[in-house]
JSON list of C-alpha atoms in Angstrom, two decimals:
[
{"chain": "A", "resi": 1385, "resn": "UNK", "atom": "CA", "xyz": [183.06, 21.12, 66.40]},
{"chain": "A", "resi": 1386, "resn": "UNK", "atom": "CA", "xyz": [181.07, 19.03, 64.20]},
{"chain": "A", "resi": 1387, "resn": "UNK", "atom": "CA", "xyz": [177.12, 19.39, 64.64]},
{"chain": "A", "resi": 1388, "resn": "UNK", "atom": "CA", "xyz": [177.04, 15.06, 65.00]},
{"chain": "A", "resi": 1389, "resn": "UNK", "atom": "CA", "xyz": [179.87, 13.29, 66.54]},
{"chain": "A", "resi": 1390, "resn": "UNK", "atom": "CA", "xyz": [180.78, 9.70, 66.69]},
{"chain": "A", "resi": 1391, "resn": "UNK", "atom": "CA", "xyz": [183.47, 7.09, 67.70]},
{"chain": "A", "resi": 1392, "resn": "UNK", "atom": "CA", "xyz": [184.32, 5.84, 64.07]},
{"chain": "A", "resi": 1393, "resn": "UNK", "atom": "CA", "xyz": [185.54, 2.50, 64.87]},
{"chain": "A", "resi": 1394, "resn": "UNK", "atom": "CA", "xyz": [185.81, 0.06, 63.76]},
{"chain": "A", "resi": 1395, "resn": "UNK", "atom": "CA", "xyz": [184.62, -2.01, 66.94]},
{"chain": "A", "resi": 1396, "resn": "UNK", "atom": "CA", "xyz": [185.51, -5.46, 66.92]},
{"chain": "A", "resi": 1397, "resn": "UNK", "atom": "CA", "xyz": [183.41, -8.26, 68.86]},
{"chain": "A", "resi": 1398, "resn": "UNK", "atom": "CA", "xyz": [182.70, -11.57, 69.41]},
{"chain": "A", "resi": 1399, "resn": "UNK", "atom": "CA", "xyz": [179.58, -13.17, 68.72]},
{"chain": "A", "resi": 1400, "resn": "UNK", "atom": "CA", "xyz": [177.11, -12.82, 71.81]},
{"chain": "A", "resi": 1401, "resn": "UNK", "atom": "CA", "xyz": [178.98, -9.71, 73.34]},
{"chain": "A", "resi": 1402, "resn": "UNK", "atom": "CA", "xyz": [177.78, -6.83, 74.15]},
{"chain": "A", "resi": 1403, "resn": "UNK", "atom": "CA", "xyz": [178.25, -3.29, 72.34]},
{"chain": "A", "resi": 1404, "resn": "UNK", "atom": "CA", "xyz": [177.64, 0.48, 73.08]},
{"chain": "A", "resi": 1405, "resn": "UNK", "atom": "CA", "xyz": [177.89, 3.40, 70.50]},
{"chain": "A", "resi": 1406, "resn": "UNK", "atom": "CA", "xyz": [177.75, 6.92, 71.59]},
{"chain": "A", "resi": 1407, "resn": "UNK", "atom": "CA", "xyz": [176.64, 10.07, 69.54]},
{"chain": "A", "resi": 1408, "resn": "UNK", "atom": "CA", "xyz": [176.98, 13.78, 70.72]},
{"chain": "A", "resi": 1409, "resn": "UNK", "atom": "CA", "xyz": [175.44, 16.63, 69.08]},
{"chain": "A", "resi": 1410, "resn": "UNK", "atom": "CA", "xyz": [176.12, 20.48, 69.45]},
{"chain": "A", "resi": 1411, "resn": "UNK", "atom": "CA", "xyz": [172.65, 22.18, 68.95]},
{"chain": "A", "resi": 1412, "resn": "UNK", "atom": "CA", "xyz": [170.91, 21.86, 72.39]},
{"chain": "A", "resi": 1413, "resn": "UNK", "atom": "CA", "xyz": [167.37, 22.96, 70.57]},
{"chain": "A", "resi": 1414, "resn": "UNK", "atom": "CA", "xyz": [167.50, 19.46, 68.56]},
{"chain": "A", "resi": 1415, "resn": "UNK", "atom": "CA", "xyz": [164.28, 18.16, 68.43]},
{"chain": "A", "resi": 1416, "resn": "UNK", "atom": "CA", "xyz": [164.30, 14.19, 67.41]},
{"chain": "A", "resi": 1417, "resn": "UNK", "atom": "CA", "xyz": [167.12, 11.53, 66.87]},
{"chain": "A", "resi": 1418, "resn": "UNK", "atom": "CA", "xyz": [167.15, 8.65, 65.64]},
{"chain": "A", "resi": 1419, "resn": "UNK", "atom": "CA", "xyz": [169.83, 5.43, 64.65]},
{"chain": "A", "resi": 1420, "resn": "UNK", "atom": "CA", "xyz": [170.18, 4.18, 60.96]},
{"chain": "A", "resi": 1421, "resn": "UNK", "atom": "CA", "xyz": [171.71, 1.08, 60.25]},
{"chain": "A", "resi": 1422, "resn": "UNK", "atom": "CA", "xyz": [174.29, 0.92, 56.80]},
{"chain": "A", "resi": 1423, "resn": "UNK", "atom": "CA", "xyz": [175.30, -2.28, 54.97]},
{"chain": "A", "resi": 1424, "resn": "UNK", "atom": "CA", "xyz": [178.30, -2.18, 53.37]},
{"chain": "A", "resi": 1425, "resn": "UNK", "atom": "CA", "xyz": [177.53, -0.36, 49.85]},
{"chain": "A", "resi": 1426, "resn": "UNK", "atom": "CA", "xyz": [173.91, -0.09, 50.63]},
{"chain": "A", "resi": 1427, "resn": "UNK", "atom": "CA", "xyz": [171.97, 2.70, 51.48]},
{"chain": "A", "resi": 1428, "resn": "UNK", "atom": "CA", "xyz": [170.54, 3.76, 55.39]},
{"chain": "A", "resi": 1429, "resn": "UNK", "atom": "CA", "xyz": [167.70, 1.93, 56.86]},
{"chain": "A", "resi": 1430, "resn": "UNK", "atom": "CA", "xyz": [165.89, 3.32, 60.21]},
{"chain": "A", "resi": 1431, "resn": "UNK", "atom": "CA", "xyz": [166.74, 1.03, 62.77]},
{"chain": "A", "resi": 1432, "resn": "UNK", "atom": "CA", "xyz": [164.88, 2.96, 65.41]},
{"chain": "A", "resi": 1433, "resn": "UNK", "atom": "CA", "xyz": [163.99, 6.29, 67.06]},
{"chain": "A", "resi": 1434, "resn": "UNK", "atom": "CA", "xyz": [165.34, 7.81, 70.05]},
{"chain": "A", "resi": 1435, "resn": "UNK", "atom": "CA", "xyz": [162.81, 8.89, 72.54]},
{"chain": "A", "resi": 1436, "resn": "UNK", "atom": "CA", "xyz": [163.62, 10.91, 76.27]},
{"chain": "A", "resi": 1437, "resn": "UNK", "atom": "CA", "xyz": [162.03, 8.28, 77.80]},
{"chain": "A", "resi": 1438, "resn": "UNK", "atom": "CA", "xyz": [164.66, 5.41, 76.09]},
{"chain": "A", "resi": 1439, "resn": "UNK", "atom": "CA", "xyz": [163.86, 2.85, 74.01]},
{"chain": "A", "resi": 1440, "resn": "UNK", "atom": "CA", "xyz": [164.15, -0.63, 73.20]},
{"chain": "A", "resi": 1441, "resn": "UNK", "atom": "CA", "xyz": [163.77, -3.29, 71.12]},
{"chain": "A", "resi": 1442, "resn": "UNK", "atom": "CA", "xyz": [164.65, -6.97, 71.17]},
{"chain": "A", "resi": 1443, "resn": "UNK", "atom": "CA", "xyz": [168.36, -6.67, 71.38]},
{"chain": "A", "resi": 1444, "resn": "UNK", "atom": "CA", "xyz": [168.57, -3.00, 70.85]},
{"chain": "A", "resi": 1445, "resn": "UNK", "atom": "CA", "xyz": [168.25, -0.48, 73.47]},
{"chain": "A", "resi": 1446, "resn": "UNK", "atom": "CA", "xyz": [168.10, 3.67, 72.61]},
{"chain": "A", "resi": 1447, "resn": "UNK", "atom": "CA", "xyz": [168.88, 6.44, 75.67]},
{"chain": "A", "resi": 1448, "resn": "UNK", "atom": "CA", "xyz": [168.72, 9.92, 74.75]},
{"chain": "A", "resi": 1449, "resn": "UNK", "atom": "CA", "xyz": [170.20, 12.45, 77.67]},
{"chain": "A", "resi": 1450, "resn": "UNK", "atom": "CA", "xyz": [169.14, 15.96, 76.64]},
{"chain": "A", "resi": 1451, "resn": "UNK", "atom": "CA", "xyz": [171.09, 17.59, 79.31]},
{"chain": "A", "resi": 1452, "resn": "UNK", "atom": "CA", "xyz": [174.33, 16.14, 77.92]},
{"chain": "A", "resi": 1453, "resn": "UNK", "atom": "CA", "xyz": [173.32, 16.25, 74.35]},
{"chain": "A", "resi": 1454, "resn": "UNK", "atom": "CA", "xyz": [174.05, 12.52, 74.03]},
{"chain": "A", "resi": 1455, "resn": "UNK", "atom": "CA", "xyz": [172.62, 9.59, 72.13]},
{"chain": "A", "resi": 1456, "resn": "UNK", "atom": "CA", "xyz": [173.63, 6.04, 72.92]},
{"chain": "A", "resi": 1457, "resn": "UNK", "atom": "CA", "xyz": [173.12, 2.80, 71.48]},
{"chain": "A", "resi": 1458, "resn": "UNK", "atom": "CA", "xyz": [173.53, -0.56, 73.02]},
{"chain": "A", "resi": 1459, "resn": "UNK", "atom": "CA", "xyz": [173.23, -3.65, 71.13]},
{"chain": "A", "resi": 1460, "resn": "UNK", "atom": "CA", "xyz": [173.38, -7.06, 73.00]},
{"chain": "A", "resi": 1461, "resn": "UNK", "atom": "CA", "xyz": [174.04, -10.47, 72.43]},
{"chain": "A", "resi": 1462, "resn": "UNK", "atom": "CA", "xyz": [175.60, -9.32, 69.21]},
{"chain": "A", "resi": 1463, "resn": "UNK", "atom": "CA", "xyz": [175.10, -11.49, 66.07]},
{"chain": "A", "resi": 1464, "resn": "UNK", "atom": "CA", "xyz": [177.32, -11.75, 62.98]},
{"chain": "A", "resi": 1465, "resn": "UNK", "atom": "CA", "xyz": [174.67, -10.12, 61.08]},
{"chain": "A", "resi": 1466, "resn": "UNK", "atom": "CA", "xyz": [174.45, -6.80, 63.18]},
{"chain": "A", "resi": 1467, "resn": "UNK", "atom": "CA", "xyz": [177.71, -6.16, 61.18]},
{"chain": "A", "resi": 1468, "resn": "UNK", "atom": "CA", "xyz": [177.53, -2.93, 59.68]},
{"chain": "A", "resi": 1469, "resn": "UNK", "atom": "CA", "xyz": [177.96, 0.55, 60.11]},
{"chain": "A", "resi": 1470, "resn": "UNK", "atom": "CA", "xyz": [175.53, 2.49, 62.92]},
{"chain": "A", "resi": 1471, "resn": "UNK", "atom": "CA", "xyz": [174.59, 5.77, 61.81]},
{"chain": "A", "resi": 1472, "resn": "UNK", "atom": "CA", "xyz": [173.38, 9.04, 64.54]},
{"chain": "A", "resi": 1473, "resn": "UNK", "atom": "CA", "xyz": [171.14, 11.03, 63.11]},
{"chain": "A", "resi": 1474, "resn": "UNK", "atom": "CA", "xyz": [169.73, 14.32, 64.45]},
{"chain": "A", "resi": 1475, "resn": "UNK", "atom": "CA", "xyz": [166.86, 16.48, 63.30]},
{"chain": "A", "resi": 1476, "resn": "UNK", "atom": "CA", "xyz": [167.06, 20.64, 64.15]},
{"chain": "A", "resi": 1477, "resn": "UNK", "atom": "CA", "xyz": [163.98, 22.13, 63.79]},
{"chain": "A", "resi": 1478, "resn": "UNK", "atom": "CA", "xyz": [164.86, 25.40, 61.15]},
{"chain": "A", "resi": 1479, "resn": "UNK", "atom": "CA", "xyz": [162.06, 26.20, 59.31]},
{"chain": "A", "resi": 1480, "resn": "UNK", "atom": "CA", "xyz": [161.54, 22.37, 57.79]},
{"chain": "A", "resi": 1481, "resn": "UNK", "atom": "CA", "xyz": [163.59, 20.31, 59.86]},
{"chain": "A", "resi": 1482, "resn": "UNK", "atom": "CA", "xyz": [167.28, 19.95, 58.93]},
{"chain": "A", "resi": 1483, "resn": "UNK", "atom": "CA", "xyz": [168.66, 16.36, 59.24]},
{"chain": "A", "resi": 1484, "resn": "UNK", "atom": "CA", "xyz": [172.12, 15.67, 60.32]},
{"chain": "A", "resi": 1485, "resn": "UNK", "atom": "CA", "xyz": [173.66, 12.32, 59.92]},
{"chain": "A", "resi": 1486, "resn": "UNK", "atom": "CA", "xyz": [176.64, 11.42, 62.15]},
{"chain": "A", "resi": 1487, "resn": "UNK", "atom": "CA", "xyz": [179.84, 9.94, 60.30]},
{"chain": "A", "resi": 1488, "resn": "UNK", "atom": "CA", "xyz": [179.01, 6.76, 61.33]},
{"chain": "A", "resi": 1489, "resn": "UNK", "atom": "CA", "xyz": [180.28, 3.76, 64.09]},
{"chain": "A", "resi": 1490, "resn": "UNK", "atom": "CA", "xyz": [181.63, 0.73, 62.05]},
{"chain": "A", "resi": 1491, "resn": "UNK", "atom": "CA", "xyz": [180.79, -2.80, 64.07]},
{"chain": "A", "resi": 1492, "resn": "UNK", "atom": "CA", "xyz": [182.47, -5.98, 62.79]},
{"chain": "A", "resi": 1493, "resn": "UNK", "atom": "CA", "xyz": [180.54, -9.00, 64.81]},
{"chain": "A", "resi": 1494, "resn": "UNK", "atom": "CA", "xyz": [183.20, -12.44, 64.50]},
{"chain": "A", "resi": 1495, "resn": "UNK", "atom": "CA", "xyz": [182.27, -15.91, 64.98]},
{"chain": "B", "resi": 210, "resn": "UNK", "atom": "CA", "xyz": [154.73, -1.03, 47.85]},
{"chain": "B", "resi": 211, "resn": "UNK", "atom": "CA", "xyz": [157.85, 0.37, 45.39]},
{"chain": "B", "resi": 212, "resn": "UNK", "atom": "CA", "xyz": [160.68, 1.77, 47.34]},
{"chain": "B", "resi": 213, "resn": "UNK", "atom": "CA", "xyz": [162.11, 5.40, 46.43]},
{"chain": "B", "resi": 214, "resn": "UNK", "atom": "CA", "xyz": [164.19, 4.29, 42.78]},
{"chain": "B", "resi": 215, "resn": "UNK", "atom": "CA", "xyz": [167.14, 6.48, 41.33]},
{"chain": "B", "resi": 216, "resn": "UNK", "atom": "CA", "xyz": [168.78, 6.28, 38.11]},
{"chain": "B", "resi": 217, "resn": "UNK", "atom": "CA", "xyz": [171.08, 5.75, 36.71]},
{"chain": "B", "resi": 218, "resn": "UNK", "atom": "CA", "xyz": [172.57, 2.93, 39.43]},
{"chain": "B", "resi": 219, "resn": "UNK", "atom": "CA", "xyz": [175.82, 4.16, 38.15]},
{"chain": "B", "resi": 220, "resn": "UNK", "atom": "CA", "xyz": [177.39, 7.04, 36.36]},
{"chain": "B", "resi": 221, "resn": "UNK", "atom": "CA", "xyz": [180.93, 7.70, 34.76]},
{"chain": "B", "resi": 222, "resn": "UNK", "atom": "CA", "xyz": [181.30, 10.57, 33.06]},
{"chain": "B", "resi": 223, "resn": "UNK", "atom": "CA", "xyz": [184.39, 13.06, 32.25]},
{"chain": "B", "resi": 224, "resn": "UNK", "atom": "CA", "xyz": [185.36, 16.46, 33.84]},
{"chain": "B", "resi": 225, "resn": "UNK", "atom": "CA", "xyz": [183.70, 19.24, 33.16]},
{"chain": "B", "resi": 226, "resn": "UNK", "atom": "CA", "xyz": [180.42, 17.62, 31.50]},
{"chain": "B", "resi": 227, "resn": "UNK", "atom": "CA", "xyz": [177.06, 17.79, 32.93]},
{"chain": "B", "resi": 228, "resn": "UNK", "atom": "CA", "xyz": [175.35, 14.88, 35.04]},
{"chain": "B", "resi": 229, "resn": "UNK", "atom": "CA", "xyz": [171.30, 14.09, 35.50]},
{"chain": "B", "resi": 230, "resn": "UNK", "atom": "CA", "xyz": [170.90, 12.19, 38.49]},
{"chain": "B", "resi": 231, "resn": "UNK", "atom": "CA", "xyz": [166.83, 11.42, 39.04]},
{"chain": "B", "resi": 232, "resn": "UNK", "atom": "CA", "xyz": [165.18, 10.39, 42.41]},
{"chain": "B", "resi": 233, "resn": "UNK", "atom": "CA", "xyz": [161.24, 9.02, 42.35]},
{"chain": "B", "resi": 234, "resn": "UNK", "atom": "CA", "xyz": [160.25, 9.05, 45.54]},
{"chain": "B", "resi": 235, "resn": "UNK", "atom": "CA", "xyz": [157.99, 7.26, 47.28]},
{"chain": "B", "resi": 236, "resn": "UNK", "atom": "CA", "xyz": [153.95, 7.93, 46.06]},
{"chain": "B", "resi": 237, "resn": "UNK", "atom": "CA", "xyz": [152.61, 10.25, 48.72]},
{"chain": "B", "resi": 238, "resn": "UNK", "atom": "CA", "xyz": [155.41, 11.68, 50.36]},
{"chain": "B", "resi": 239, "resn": "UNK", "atom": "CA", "xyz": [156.01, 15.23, 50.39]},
{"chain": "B", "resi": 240, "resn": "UNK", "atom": "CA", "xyz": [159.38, 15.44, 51.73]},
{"chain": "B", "resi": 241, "resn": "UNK", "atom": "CA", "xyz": [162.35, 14.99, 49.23]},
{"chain": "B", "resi": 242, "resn": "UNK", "atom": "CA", "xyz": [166.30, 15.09, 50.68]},
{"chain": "B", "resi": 243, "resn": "UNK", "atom": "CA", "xyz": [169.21, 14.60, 48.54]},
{"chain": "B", "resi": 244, "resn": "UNK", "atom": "CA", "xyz": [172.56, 13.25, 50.06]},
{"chain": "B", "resi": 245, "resn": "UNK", "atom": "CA", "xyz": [176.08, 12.89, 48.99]},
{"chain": "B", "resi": 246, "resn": "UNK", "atom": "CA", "xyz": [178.36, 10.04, 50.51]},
{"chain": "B", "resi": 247, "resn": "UNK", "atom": "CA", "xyz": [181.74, 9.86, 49.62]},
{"chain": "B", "resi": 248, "resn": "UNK", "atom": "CA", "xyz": [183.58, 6.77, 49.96]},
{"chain": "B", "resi": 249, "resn": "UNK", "atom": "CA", "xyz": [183.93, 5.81, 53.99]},
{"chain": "B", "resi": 250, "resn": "UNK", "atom": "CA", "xyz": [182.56, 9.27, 54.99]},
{"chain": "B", "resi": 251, "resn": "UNK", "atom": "CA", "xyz": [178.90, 9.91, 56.58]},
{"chain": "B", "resi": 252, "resn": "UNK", "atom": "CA", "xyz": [176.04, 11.56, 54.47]},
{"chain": "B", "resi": 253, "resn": "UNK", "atom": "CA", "xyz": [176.08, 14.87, 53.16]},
{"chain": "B", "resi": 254, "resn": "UNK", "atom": "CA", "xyz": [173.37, 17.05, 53.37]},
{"chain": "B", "resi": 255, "resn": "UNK", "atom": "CA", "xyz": [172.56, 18.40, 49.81]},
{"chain": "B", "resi": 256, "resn": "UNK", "atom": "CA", "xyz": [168.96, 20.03, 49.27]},
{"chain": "B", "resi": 257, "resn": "UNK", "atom": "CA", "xyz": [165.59, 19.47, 50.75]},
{"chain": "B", "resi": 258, "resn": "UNK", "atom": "CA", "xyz": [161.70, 19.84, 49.46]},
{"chain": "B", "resi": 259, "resn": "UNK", "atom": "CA", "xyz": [158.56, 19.54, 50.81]},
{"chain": "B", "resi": 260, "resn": "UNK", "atom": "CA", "xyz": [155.79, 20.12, 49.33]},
{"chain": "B", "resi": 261, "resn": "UNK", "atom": "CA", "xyz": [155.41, 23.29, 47.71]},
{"chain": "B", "resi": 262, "resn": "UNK", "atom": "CA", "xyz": [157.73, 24.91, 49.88]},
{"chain": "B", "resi": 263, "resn": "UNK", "atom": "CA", "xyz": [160.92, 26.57, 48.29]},
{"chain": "B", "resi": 264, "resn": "UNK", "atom": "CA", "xyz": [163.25, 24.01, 48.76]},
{"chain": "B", "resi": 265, "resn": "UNK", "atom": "CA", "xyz": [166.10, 24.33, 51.58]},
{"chain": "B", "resi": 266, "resn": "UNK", "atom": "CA", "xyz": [169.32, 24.57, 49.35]},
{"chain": "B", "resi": 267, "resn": "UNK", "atom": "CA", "xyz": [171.85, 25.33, 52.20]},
{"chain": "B", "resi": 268, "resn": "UNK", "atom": "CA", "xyz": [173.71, 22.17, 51.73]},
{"chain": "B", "resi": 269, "resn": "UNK", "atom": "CA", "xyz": [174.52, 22.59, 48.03]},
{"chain": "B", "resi": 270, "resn": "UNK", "atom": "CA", "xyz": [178.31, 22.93, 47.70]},
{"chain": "B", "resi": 271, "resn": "UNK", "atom": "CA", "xyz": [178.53, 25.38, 44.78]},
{"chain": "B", "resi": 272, "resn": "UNK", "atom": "CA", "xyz": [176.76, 26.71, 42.18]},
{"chain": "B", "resi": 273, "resn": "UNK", "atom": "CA", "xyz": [176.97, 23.56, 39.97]},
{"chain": "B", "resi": 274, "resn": "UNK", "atom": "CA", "xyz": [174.88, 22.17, 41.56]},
{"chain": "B", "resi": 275, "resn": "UNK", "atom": "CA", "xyz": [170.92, 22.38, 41.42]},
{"chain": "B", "resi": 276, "resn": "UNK", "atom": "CA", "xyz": [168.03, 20.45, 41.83]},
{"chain": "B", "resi": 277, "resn": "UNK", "atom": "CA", "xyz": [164.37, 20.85, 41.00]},
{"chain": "B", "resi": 278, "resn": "UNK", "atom": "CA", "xyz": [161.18, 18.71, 41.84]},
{"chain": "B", "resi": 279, "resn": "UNK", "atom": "CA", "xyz": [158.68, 18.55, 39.39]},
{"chain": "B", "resi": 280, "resn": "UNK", "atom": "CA", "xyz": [154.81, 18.06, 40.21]},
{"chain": "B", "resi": 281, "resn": "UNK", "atom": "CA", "xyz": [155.42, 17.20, 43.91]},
{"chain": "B", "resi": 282, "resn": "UNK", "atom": "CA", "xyz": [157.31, 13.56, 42.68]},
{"chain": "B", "resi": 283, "resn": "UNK", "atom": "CA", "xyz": [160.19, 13.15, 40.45]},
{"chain": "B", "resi": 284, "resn": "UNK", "atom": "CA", "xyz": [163.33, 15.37, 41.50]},
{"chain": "B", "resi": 285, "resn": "UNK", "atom": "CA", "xyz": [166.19, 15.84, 38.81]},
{"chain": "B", "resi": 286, "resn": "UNK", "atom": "CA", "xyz": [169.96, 16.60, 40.70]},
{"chain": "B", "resi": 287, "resn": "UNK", "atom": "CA", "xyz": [171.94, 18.67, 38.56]},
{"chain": "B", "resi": 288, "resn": "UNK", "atom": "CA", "xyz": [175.31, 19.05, 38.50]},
{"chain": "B", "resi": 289, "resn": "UNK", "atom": "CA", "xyz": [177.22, 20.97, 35.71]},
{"chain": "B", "resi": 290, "resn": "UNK", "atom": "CA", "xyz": [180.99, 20.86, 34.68]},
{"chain": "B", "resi": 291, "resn": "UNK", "atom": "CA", "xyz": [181.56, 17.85, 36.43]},
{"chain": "B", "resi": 292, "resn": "UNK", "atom": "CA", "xyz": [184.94, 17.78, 39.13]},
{"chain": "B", "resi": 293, "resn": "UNK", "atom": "CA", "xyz": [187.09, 14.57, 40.31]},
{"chain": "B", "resi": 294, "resn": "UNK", "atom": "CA", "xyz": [185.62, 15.88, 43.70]},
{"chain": "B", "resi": 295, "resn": "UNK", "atom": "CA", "xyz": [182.27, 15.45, 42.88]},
{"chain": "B", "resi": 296, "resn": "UNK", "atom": "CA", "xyz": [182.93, 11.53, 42.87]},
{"chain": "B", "resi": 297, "resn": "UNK", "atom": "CA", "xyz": [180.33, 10.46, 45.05]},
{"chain": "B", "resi": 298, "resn": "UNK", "atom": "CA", "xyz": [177.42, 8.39, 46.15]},
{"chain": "B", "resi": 299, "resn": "UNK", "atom": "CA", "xyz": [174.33, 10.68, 45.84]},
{"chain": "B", "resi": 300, "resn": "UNK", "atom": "CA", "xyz": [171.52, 9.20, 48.10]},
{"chain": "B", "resi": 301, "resn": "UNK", "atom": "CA", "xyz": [167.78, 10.26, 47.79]},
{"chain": "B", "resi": 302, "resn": "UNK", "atom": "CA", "xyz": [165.03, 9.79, 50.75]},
{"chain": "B", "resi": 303, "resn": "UNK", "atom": "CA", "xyz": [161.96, 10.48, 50.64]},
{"chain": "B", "resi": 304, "resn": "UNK", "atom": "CA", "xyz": [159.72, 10.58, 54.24]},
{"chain": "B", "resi": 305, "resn": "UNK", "atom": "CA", "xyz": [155.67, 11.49, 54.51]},
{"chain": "B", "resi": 306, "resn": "UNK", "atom": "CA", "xyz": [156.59, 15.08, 55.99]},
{"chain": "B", "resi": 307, "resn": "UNK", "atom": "CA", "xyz": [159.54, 16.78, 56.44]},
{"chain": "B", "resi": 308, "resn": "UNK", "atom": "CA", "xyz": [157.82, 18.57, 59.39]},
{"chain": "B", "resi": 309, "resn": "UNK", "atom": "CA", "xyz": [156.77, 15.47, 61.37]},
{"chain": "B", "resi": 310, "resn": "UNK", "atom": "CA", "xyz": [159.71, 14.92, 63.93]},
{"chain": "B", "resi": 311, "resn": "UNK", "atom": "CA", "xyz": [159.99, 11.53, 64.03]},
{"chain": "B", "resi": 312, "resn": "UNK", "atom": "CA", "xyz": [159.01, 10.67, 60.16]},
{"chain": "B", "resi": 313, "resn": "UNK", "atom": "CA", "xyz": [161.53, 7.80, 58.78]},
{"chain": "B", "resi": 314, "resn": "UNK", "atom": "CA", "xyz": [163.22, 8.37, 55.80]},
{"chain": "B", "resi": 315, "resn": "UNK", "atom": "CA", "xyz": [163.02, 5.83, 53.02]},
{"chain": "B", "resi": 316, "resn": "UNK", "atom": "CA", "xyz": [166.38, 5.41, 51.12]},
{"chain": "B", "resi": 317, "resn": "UNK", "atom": "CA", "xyz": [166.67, 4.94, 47.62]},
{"chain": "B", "resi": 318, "resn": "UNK", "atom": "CA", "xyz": [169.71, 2.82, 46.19]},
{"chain": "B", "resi": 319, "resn": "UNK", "atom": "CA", "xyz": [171.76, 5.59, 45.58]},
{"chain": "B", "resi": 320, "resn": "UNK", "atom": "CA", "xyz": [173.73, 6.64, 42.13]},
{"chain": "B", "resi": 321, "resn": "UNK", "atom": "CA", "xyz": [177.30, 5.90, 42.20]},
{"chain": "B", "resi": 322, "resn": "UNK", "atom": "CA", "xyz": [178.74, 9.18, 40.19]},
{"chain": "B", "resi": 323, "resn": "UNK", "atom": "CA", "xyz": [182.49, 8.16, 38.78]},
{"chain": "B", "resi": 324, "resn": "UNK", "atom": "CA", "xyz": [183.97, 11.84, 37.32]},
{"chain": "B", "resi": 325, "resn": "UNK", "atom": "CA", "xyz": [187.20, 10.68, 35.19]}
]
C-alpha cells in the first residue's frame, strides 16, 4: 500500500461546478497535511494546510478525519484557472519530519 | 524576496557521465529537501537537511547518488554514471524548519535532467 494515495484523474468539469479530491494515508502517527497546487511543468505551490478542525478559504475548503486517515479537498464554483494538478502531502514525524507527496489529482476546469 | 533558484534549468548529458545539479535556497531557511519527478508521476523523496543535522538520505535510490550542503545554503546533488532512468525533474524546497509541522515549502524551478 502506498504511504499517500490519490484518485489520479483526470476530473473533468464545467466551469462553476463543484469538485472533491480525496487523499488517504497509511501511517496513523502522521502529524500535519497539507494540499499543493501543480501547474503544468511548474513546480508545487502550498495551496493550504489541513487542520483537525477543517479549513477554508474562499472557494477552497480542507477536512482532515484522523480516525479514517483521510484528507479531502473541495473546491467550488470551479474556475478555468483552478486547472491543474492537486497534490496530498503528508508529514511523519521521524526524527526531522519526513514529507510524503501524494501522486497527484489532475483537474481540467472547461468553459 | 528571491525564491529558492536551481541550475542548470536544463541538463542533457550522456550515460554513464556525472551530473551537478545546485539548489540555493531561500536566505534563512534551515531546511533543504531534494525531489525527483518523473514525467506524470508525483514527487520523489530524495535527501533532506536541516541545519547541522546529518542529513536524512533514506530516499536516495543508489549509491550514485549524493548530495552535500555547504555552509548551511547552497546544496550540490550529485549523481555519477548517469542512467536513462535517472531522466527526471529534480525539485529543490527549501522551508524555515524542517521540524515546524506546518512550515511551507518553497519550490525552486526545478532542473530538467535529459540522460541520452
Amino acid at each position: 500500500r502506498k504511504e499517500v494515495e490519490q484518485d489520479p484523474g483526470p476530473f473533468n468539469v464545467p466551469e462553476g461546478a463543484t469538485v472533491a479530491f480525496n487523499c488517504t494515508y497509511s501511517n496513523s502517527a502522521s502529524q500535519s497535511f497539507f494540499w499543493y497546487r501543480q501547474d503544468c511543468r511548474k513546480e508545487p505551490k502550498l495551496l493550504m494546510s489541513v487542520y483537525s478542525s477543517g479549513n477554508e478559504d474562499g472557494r477552497f475548503t480542507a477536512q482532515l478525519n484522523r480516525a479514517s486517515q483521510y484528507i479531502s479537498l473541495l473546491i467550488r464554483d470551479s474556475k478555468l484557472s483552478d486547472s491543474a494538478t492537486y497534490l496530498c502531502v503528508v508529514k511523519e514525524r521521524t526524527g526531522g519530519f519526513k514529507t510524503i507527496f501524494g501522486a497527484g489529482t489532475r483537474l481540467f476546469v472547461k468553459a | 524576496g528571491a525564491g529558492v533558484s536551481q541550475s542548470p534549468s536544463n541538463k542533457v548529458t550522456e550515460k554513464g557521465k556525472d551530473v551537478e545539479l545546485r539548489c540555493d535556497p531561500i536566505s534563512g531557511h534551515t531546511a533543504l529537501y531534494w525531489y525527483r519527478q518523473s514525467l506524470g508521476q508525483g514527487l520523489e523523496f530524495l535527501i533532506y537537511f536541516q541545519g547541522n543535522s546529518a542529513p536524512d538520505k533514506s530516499g536516495l535510490p543508489s549509491d550514485r547518488f549524493s548530495a552535500e550542503r555547504t555552509g548551511g545554503s547552497v546544496s550540490t546533488l550529485t549523481i555519477q554514471r548517469t542512467q536513462q532512468e535517472d531522466s527526471a525533474v529534480y525539485l529543490c524546497a527549501s522551508s524555515l524548519s524542517g521540524t515546524g509541522s506546518y512550515n511551507e515549502q518553497f519550490f525552486g524551478p526545478g532542473t530538467r535532467l535529459t540522460v541520452l
